[in-house]
Coordinates of C-alpha atoms in Angstrom, one line a residue:
X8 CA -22.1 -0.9 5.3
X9 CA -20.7 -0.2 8.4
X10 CA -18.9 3.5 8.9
X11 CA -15.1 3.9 10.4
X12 CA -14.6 7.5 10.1
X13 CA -11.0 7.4 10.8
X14 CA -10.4 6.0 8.2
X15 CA -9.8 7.9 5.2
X16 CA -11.1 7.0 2.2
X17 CA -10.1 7.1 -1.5
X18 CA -7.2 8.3 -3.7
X19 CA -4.1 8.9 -0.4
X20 CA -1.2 10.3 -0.9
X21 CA 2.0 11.2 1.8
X22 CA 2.9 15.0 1.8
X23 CA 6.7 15.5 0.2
X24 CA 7.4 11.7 -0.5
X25 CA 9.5 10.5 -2.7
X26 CA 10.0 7.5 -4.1
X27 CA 13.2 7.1 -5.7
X28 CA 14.8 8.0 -2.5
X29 CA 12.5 5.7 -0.9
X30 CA 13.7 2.8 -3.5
X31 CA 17.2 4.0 -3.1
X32 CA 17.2 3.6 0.8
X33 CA 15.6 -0.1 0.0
X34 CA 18.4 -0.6 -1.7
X35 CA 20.3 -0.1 0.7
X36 CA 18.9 -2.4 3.0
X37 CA 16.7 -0.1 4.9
X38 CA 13.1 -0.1 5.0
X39 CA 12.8 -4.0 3.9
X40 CA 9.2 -3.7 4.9
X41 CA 8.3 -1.4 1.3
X42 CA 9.1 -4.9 -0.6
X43 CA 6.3 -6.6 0.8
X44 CA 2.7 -5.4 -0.1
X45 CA 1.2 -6.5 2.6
X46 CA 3.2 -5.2 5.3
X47 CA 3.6 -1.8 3.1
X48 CA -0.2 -1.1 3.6
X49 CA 0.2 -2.3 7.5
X50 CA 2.8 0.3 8.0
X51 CA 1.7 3.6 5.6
X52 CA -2.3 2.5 6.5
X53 CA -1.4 3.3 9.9
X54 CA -1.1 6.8 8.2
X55 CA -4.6 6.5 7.4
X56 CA -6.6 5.4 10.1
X57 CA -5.7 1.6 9.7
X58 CA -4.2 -0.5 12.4
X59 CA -1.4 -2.9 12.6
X60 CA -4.1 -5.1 14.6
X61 CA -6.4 -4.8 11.3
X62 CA -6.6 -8.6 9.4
X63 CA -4.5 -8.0 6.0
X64 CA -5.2 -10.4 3.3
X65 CA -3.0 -10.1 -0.7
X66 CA -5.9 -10.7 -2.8
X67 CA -3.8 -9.9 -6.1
X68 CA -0.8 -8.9 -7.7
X69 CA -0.9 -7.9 -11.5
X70 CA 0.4 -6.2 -14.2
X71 CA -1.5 -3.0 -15.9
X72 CA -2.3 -3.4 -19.4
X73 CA -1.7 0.0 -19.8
X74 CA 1.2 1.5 -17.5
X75 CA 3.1 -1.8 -17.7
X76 CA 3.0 -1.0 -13.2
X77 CA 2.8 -3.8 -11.2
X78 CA -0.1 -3.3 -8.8
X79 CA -1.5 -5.2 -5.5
X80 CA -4.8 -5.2 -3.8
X81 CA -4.9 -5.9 0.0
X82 CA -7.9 -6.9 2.0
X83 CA -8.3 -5.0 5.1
X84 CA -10.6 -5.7 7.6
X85 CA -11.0 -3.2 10.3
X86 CA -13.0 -3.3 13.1
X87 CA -17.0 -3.7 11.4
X88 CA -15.4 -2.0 8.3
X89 CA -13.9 -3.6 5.4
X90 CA -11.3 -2.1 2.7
X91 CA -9.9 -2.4 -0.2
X92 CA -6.1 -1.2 -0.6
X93 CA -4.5 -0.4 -3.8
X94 CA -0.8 -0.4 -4.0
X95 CA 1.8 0.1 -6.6
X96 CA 5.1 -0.1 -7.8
X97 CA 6.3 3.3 -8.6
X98 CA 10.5 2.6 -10.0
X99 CA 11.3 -1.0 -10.2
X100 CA 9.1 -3.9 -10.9
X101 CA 9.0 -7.0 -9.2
X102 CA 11.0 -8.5 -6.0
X103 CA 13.0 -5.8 -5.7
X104 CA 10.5 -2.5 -6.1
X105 CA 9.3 -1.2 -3.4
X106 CA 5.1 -0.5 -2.8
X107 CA 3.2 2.5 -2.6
X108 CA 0.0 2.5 -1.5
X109 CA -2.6 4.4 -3.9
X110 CA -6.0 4.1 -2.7
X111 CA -8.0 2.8 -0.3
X112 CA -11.5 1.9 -1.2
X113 CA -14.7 1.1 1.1
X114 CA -16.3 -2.7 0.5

């Protein structure tokens, strides 16, 4: 497996978020992009080492048994390194919740 070292690995997590005012400002019409799954790991992956140039793939959207969340997974390749992105939806689910992403996992 190849190594990207900017890229940082596992459970992530942005300092001082939070996400019903996050949800709230979707609401009202700002940050559009936290509705899409794909484009929310584009924009907060940039936060960890990923790249807007990176090739983003949905690979699933589906509903925990246990939590009741909805959930993504993105595929991520990155230069010779490939990822794995979990995102979820913290407040609201479906079209109108917005995505957080929760993990990002080495292939």
């Amino acid at each position: 497996m190849a190594e990207c070292p900017e890229v940082t690995i596992g459970y992530v997590q942005i300092s001082g978020e939070d996400y019903m005012r996050i949800q709230q400002a979707v609401d009202q019409g700002q940050k559009r992009w936290r509705l899409n799954p794909v484009r929310t790991a584009q924009v907060v992956g940039k936060l960890f080492g990923l790249e807007d140039s990176d090739q983003y793939e949905l690979t699933q959207i589906y509903i925990s048994s246990g939590s009741g969340l909805h959930h993504a997974t993105v595929r991520v390749k990155h230069g010779p390194c490939k990822y794995v992105l979990d995102l979820y939806q913290p407040i609201r689910q479906g079209s109108d919740g917005i995505w957080i992403l929760q993990r990002i996992i080495p292939l």
